[in-house]
XYZ file of C-alpha atoms in Angstrom:
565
model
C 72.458 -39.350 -22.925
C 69.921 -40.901 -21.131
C 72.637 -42.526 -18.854
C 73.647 -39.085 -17.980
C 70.207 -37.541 -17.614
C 69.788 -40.174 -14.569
C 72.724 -39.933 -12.766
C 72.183 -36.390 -12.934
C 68.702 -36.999 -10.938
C 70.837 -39.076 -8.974
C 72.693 -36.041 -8.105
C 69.598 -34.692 -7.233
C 69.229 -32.332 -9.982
C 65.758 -31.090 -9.665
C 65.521 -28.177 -12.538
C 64.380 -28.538 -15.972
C 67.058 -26.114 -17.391
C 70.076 -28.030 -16.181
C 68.355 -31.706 -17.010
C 67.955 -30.811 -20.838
C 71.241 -28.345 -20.868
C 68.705 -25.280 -21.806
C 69.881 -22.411 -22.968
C 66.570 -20.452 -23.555
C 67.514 -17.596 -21.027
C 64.113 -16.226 -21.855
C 62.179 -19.014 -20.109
C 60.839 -17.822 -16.813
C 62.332 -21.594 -14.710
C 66.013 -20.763 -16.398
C 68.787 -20.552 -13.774
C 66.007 -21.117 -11.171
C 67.114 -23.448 -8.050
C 64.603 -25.615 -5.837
C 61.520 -24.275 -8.323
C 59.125 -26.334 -10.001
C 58.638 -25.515 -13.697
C 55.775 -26.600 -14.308
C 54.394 -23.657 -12.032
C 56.876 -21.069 -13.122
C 55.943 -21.372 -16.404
C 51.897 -21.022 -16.020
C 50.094 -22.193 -18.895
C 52.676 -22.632 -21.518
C 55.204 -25.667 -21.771
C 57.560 -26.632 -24.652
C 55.967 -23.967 -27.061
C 52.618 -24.560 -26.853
C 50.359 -22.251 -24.767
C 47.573 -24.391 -22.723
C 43.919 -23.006 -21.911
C 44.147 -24.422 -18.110
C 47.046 -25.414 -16.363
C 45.889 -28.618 -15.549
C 45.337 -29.528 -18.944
C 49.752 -28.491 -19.393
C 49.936 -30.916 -16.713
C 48.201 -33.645 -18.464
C 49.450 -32.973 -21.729
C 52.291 -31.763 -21.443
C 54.398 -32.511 -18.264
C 53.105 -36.401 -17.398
C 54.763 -36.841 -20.725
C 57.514 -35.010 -20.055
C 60.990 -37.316 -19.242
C 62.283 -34.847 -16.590
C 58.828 -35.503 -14.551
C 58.876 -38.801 -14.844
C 62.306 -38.641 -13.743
C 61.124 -37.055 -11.207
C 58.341 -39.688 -10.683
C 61.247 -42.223 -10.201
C 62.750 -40.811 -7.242
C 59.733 -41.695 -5.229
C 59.990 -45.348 -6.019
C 61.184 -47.141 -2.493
C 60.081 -44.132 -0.656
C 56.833 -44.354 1.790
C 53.768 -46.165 0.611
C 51.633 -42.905 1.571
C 53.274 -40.465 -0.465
C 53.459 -42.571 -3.960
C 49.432 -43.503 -2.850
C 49.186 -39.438 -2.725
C 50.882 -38.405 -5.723
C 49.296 -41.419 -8.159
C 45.751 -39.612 -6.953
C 46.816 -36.467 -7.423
C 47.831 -37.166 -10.917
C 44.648 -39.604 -11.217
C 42.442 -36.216 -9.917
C 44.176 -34.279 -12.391
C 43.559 -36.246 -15.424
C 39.960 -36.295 -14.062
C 39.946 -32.323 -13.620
C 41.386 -32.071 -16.875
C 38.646 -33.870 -18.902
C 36.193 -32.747 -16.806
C 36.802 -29.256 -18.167
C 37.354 -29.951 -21.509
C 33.473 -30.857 -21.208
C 32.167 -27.709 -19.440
C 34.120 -25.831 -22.170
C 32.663 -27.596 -24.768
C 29.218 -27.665 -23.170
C 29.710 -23.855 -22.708
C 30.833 -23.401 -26.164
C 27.503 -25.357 -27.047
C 25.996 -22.951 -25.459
C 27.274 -19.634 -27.036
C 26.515 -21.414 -30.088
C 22.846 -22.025 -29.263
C 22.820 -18.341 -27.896
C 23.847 -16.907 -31.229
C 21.390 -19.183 -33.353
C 18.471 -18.111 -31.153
C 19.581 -14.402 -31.343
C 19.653 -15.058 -35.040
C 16.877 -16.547 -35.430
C 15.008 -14.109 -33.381
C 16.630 -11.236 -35.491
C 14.947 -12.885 -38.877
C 11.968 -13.682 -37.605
C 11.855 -9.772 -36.849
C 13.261 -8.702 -39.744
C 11.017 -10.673 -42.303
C 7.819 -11.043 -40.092
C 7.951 -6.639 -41.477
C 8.084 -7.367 -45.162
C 5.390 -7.946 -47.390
C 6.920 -8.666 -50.891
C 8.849 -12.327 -52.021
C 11.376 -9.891 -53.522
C 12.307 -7.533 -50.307
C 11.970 -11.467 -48.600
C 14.143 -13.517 -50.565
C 17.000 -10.316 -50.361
C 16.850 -9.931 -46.747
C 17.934 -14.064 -46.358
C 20.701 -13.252 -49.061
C 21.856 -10.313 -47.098
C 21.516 -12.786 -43.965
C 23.109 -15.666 -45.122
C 25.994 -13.867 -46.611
C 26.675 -10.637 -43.849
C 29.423 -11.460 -41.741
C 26.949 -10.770 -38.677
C 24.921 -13.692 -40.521
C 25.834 -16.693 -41.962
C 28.843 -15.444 -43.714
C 29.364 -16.894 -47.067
C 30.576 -15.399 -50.372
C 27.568 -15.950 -52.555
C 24.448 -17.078 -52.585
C 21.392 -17.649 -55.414
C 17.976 -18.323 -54.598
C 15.401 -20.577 -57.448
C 11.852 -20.402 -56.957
C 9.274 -22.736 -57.999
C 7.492 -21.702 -61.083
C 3.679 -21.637 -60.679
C 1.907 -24.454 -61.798
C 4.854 -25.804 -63.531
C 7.566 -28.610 -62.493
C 10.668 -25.929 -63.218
C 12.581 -23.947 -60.695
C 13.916 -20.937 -62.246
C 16.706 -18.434 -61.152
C 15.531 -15.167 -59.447
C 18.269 -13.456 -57.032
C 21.966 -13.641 -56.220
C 23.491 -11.703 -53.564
C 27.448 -11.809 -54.132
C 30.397 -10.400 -56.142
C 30.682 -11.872 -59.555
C 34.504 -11.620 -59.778
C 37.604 -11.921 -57.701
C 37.712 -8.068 -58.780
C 34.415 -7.717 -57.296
C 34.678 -9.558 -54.320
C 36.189 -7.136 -52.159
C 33.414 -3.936 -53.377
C 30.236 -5.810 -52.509
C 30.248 -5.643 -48.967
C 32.364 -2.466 -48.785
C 28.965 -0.798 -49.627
C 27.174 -2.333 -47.019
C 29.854 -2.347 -44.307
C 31.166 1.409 -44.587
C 29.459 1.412 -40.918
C 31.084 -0.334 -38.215
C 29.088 -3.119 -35.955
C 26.102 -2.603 -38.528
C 23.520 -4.767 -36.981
C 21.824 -7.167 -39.813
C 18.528 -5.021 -39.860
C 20.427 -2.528 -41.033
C 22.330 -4.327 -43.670
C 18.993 -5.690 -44.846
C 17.419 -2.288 -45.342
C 20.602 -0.684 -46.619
C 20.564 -3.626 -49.110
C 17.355 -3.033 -50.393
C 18.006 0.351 -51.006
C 20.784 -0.144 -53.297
C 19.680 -1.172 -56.795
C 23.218 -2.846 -57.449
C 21.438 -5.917 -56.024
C 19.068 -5.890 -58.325
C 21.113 -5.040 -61.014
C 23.863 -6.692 -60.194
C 25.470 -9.069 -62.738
C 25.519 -12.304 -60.589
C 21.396 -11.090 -60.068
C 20.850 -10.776 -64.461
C 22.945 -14.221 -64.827
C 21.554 -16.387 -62.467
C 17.746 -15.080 -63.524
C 18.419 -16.439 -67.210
C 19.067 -19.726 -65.640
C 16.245 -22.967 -65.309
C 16.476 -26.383 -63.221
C 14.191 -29.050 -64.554
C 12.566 -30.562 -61.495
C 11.536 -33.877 -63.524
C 15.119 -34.385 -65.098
C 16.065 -37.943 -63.337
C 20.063 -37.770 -63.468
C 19.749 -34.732 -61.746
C 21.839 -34.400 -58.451
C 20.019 -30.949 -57.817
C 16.418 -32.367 -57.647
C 16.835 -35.452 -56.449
C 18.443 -34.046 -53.168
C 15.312 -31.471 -52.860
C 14.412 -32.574 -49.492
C 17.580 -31.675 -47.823
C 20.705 -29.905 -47.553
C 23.361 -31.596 -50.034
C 26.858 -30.760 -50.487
C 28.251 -31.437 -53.938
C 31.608 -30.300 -55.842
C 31.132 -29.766 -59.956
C 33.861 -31.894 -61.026
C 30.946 -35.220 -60.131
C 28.210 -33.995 -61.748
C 26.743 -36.193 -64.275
C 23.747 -34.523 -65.332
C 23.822 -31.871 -67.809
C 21.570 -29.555 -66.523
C 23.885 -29.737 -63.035
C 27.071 -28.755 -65.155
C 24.885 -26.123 -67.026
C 24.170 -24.463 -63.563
C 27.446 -25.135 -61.909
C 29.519 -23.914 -65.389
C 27.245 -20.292 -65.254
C 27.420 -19.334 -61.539
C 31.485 -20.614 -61.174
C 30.351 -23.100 -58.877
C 33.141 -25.110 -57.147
C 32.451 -27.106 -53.658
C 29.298 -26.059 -52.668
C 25.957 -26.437 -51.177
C 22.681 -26.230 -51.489
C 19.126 -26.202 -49.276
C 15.625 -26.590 -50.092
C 13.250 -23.804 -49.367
C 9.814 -25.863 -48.223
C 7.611 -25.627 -45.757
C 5.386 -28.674 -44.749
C 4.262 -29.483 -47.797
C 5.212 -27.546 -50.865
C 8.595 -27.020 -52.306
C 9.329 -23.639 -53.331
C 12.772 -23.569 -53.933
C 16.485 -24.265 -53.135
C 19.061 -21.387 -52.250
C 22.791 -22.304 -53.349
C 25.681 -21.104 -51.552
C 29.866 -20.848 -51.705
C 32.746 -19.864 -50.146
C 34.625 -19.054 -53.786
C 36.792 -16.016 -52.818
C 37.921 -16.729 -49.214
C 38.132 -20.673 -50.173
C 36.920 -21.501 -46.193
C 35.379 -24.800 -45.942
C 31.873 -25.230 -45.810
C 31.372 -27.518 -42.718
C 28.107 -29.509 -41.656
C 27.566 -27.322 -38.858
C 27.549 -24.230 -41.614
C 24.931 -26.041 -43.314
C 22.651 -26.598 -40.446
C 22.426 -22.816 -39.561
C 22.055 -22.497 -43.410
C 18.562 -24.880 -43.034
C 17.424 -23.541 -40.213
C 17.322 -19.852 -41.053
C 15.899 -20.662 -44.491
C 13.200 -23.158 -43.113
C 12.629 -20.485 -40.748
C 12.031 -18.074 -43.562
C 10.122 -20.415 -45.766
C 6.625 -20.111 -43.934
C 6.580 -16.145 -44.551
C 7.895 -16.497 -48.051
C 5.032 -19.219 -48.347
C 2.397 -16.550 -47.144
C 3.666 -13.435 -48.619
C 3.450 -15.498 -52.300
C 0.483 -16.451 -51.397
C -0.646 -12.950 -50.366
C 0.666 -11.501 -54.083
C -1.312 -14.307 -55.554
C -4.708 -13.591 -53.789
C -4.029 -9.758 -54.942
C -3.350 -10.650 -58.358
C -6.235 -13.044 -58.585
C -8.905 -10.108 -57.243
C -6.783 -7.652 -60.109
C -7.663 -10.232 -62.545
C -11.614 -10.625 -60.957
C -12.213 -7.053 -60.781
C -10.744 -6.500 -64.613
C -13.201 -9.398 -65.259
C -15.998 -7.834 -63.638
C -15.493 -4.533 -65.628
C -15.618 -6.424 -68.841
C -18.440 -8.211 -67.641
C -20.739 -4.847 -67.070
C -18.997 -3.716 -70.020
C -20.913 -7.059 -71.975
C -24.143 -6.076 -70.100
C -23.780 -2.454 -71.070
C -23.488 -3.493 -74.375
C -26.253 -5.823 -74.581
C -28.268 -3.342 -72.564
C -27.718 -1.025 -75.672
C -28.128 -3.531 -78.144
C -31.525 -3.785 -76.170
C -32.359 -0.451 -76.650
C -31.599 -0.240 -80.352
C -33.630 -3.042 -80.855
C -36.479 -1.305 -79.386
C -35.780 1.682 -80.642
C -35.965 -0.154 -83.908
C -39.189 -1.387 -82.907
C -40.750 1.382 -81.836
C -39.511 3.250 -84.759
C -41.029 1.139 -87.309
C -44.131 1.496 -85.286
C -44.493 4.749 -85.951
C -43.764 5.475 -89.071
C -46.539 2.604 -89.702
C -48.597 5.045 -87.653
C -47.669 8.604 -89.224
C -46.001 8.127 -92.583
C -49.289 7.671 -94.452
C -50.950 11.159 -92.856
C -48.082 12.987 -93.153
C -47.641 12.213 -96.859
C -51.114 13.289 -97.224
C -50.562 16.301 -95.287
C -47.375 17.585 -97.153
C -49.166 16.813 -100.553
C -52.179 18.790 -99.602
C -50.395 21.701 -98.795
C -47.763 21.518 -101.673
C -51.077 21.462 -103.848
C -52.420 24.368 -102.269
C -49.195 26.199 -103.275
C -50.123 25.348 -106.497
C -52.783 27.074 -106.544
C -53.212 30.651 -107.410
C -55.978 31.862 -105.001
C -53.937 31.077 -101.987
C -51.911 34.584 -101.181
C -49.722 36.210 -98.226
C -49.910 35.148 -95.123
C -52.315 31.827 -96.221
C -49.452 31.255 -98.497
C -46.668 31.574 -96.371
C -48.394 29.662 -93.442
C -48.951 26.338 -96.244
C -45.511 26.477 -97.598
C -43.932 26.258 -93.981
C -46.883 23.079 -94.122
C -45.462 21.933 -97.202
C -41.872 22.477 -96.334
C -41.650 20.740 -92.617
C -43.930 17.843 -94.089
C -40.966 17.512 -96.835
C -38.351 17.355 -93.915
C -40.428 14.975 -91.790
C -40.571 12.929 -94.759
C -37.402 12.578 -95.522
C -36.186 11.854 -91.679
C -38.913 9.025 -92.043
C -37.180 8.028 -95.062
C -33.582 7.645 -93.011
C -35.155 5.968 -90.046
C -37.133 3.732 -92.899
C -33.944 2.656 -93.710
C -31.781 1.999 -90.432
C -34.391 -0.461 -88.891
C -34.905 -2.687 -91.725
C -32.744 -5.814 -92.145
C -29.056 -6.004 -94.233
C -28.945 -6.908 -97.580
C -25.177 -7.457 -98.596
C -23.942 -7.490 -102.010
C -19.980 -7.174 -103.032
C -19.439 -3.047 -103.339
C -16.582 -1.007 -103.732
C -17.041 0.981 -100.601
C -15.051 4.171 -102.796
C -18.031 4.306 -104.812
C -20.407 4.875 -101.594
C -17.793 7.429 -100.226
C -18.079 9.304 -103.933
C -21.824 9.585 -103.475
C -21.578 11.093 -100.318
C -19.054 13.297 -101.056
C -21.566 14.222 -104.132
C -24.241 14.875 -101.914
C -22.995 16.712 -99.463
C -20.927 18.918 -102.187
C -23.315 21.890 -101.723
C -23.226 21.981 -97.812
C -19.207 21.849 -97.402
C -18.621 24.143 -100.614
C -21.133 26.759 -98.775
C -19.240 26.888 -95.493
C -16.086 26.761 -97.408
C -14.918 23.324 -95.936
C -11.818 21.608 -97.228
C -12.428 18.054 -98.053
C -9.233 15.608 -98.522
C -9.804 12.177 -100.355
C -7.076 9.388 -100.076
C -9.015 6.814 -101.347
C -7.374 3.872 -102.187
C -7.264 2.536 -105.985
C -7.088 -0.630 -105.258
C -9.526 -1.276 -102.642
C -10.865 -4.730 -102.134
C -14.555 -5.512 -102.476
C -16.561 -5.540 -99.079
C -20.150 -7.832 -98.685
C -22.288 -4.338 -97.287
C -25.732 -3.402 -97.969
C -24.877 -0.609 -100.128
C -28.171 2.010 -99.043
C -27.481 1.383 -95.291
C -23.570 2.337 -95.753
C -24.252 5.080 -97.495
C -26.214 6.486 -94.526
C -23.578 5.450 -92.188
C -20.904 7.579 -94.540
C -23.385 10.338 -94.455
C -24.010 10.328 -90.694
C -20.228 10.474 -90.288
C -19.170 12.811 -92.318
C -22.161 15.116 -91.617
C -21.277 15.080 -87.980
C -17.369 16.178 -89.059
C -19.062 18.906 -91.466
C -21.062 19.902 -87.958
C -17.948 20.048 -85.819
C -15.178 22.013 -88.076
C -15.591 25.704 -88.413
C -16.090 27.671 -91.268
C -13.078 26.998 -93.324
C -11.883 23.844 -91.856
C -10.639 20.654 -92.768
C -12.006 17.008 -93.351
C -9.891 13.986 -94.663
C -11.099 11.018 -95.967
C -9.339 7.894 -96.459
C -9.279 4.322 -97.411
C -7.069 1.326 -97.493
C -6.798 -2.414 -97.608
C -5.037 -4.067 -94.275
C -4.939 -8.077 -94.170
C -8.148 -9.154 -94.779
C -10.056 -5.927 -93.949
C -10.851 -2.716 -95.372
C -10.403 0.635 -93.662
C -12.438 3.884 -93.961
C -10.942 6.826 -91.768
C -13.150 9.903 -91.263
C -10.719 13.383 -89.556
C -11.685 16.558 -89.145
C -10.130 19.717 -87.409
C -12.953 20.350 -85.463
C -13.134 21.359 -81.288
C -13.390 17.517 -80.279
C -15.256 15.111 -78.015
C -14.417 15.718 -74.205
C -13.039 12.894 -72.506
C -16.142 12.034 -70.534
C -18.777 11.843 -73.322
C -16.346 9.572 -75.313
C -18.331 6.588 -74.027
C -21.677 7.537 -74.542
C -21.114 8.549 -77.757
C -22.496 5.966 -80.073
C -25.436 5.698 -76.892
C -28.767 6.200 -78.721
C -30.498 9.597 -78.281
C -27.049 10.867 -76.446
C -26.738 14.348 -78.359
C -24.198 17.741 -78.096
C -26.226 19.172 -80.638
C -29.252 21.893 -79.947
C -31.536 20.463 -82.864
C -30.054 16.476 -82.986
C -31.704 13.526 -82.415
C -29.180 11.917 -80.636
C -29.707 8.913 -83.666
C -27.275 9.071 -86.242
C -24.273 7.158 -84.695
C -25.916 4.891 -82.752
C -27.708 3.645 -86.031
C -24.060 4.018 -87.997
C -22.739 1.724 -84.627
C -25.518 -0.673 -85.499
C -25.417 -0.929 -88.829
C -21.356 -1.703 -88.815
C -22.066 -3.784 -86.781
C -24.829 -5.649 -88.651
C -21.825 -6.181 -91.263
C -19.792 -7.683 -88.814
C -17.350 -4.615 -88.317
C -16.057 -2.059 -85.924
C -15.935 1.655 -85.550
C -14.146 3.302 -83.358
C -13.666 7.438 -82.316
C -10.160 8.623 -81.378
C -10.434 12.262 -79.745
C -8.997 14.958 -77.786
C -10.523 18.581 -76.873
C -9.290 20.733 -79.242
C -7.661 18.813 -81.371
C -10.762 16.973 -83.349
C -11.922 13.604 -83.830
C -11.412 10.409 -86.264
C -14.106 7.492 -86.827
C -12.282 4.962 -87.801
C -14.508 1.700 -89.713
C -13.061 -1.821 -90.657
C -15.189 -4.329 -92.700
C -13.943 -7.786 -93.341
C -13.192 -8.084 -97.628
C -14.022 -10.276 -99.936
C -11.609 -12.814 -100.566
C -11.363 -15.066 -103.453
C -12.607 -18.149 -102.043
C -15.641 -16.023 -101.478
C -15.343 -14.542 -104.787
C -15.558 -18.132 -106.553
C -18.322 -19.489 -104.194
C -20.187 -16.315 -105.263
């Protein structure tokens, strides 16, 4: 054949088609006479379509064994025109690689083009969010958009505060095949969506949240310390690893829950903190994940990284002056309470001061005048003048009496605190029978013994339920009740009454803080004290209109305490 393919340049055959014995009628050099091919067929040659012609030349038709046929027939002819045609084929095979540079310096430079318009489109998009959450779901939406980075999935772990432990907290892909095709259907339905767009679209859409992929990877925990760890001990930089070599564990764990396959994964750092890694795949569409994929992976997360650095650090100074301020309110709280405890103890003070001061001449007075009523000379107006004497000498007393009794220390013996609740009931019998008041006991049986001072409970019980008897109308209701609860006992005091407003709430254990025309402004802020003096608590649940319950705890008597006794 080859015999016959050079006698057939010998015959000067000078066409393709007849050297090969072509029958592809469709080629534009077929049944063509005194044409080169090579030009009639522009860039394509044997099947294969060429970028430049010179490049077919090089490629293609210098290799071909019609050209160099061709080449032969030169051979013997002038010096000058083989020196000519070995530099045109020389400036050729120049030309052609020559090109193939410029093309791939020009494709280096569409690249760079696209990274910096990326880049620049990031830096935009995150420099206008202020949360890590809208943050960390504008890269997913960026590294997975088709207008982004383009991969299937992606899951981002965060550094736990003050702990070595990296745990999940986003995803941004389907979780199934079935899935795979839905995901970005919601955020394409637009065509050429720019990626600001698809970033504020996603955060719209709770699915992302929600999603899945989101719930599964967020139950999921990377140990930064664990040493046969693949994961953290390529922290620094962008790794590529496949699941079927992972040795560790905790690597197969996280691989096993997310379907991870070939895949990758980047740090999220700045300078000098690590605060996470993002992993991402190609699962569904299977396409390789190449180096160069990985380097526009680092750079838009590393160009993230410093705004997700200040934006956490941003949430953190707000949640530090949330937990300063809540400090500071429990801190004037404190020094409202001490301030109070202040004035009770001067109260106390002052109120022992004066009853040193008046007790003694009162007592005289009110006995003067009740002997004076005894006598039978003193008549009308004399009369009635000395008994109001006698009588407001009688009440003075016995207010003495009360405050006698709130200022002066605890004595604490073991009481059933149903007994004191019995005696108050018993004394204040007459009072709620006359204004028809209904009075509900549900005292516990079995109440445990309390340590109180029995006379200072008593006028705690009395202050409260005086104050309910003061509140209800005529007719209304008042419930008692107590009960054991752990280690405490319980003494509830309801009534139907109109309530405490909302703003006096507060104030209203506050000594000489009074809604009543004729009251002191005393009673519960010496109840307060004394509970307290026990080492309890009373509270007062409220609500206009709807009355108002004291509530007192006391700590029982166990049985430790009961032997020691």
């Amino acid at each position: 054949m080859g015999d016959n393919r050079e006698n057939k340049i010998d015959d000067q055959i000078s066409t393709c088609w007849k050297y090969f014995d072509c029958d592809q009628e469709d080629c534009p050099a077929h049944d063509r006479e005194n044409a080169a091919c090579w030009e009639l067929t522009g860039h394509t040659c044997k099947g294969r379509v060429f970028g430049r012609i010179e490049e077919k030349l090089v490629k293609c038709c210098f290799n071909c064994d019609f050209f160099k046929q061709l080449k032969k027939r030169i051979k013997g002819r002038r010096w000058a025109d083989i020196t000519i045609l070995e530099t045109l084929e020389d400036a050729l095979q120049r030309s052609s690689n020559y090109s193939e540079k410029v093309e791939d310096l020009y494709m280096e430079v569409i690249r760079r083009s696209k990274l910096m318009n990326l880049l620049s489109e990031v830096s935009r998009i995150i420099s206008g969010l202020d949360s890590e959450e809208d943050i960390i779901l504008a890269i997913l939406t960026i590294i997975t958009a088709n207008e982004g980075l383009g991969y299937n999935r992606a899951f981002v772990f965060l550094k736990e505060e003050d702990r070595e432990v990296l745990r999940g907290k986003y995803a941004l892909g389907p979780a199934d095949a079935n899935e795979a095709s839905d995901l970005w259907h919601l955020l394409e339905k637009e065509k050429d969506m720019s990626i600001e767009k698809l970033v504020r679209k996603g955060q719209r859409l709770s699915y992302i949240r929600k999603s899945e992929l989101a719930i599964r990877t967020s139950k999921l925990t990377i140990d930064m310390s664990d040493e046969n760890s693949a994961i953290t001990k390529g922290l620094s930089e962008v790794q590529f690893l496949d699941a079927n070599d992972l040795d560790s564990e905790q690597d197969r764990k996280i691989a096993r829950d997310l379907k991870l396959q070939q895949f990758c994964f980047c740090p999220i750092a700045t300078a000098d903190e690590q605060l996470g890694l993002v992993f991402v795949d190609n699962l569904y569409s299977g396409r390789k994940i190449t180096a160069e994929d990985a380097h526009l992976l680092e750079v838009v997360i590393s160009h993230a990284a410093t705004s997700l650095k200040v934006v956490q650090l941003k949430e953190s100074l707000n949640k530090n002056i949330k937990i300063l301020k809540e400090s500071y309110r429990k801190l004037k709280m404190n020094e409202d309470r001490m301030m109070k405890a202040e004035r009770l103890a001067i109260t106390g003070e002052m109120t022992s001061s004066v009853l040193h001061e008046i007790k003694n001449p009162l007592v005289s007075i009110g006995g003067f005048a009740r002997s004076l009523l005894r006598s039978e000379e003193l008549s009308g107006k004399d009369r009635e003048s000395v008994e109001v004497i006698a009588n407001e000498s009688l009440r003075l007393e016995k207010y003495l009496k009360s405050l006698q009794s709130s200022v002066s220390e605890v004595k604490l013996e073991e009481e059933n605190i149903n007994n004191v609740l019995k005696d108050t009931f018993q004394m204040l019998k007459g009072e709620m029978k006359e204004r028809k008041i209904n009075l509900v006991k549900n005292l516990d049986p079995d109440l445990s013994l309390v340590r109180i001072d029995e006379v200072k409970m008593h006028e705690v019980m009395m202050n409260i339920i005086k104050n309910s008897i003061e509140a209800v109308d005529e007719g209304g209701t008042i419930e008692v009740k107590s009960w054991n609860d752990g280690n405490k006992v319980f003494v509830q005091v309801r009534d139907d009454g109109e309530g405490i407003q909302s703003d006096r709430m507060n104030r209203i254990f506050s000594p000489f803080y009074t809604t009543k025309d004729h009251g002191s402004g005393l009673g519960l802020a010496f109840a307060h004290r004394i509970i307290k003096d026990h080492g309890g608590n009373i509270t007062v649940s409220s609500a206009s209109g709807k009355g108002a319950t004291f509530t007192i705890s006391v700590r029982s008597v166990n049985e430790d305490e009961k032997v020691s006794g």
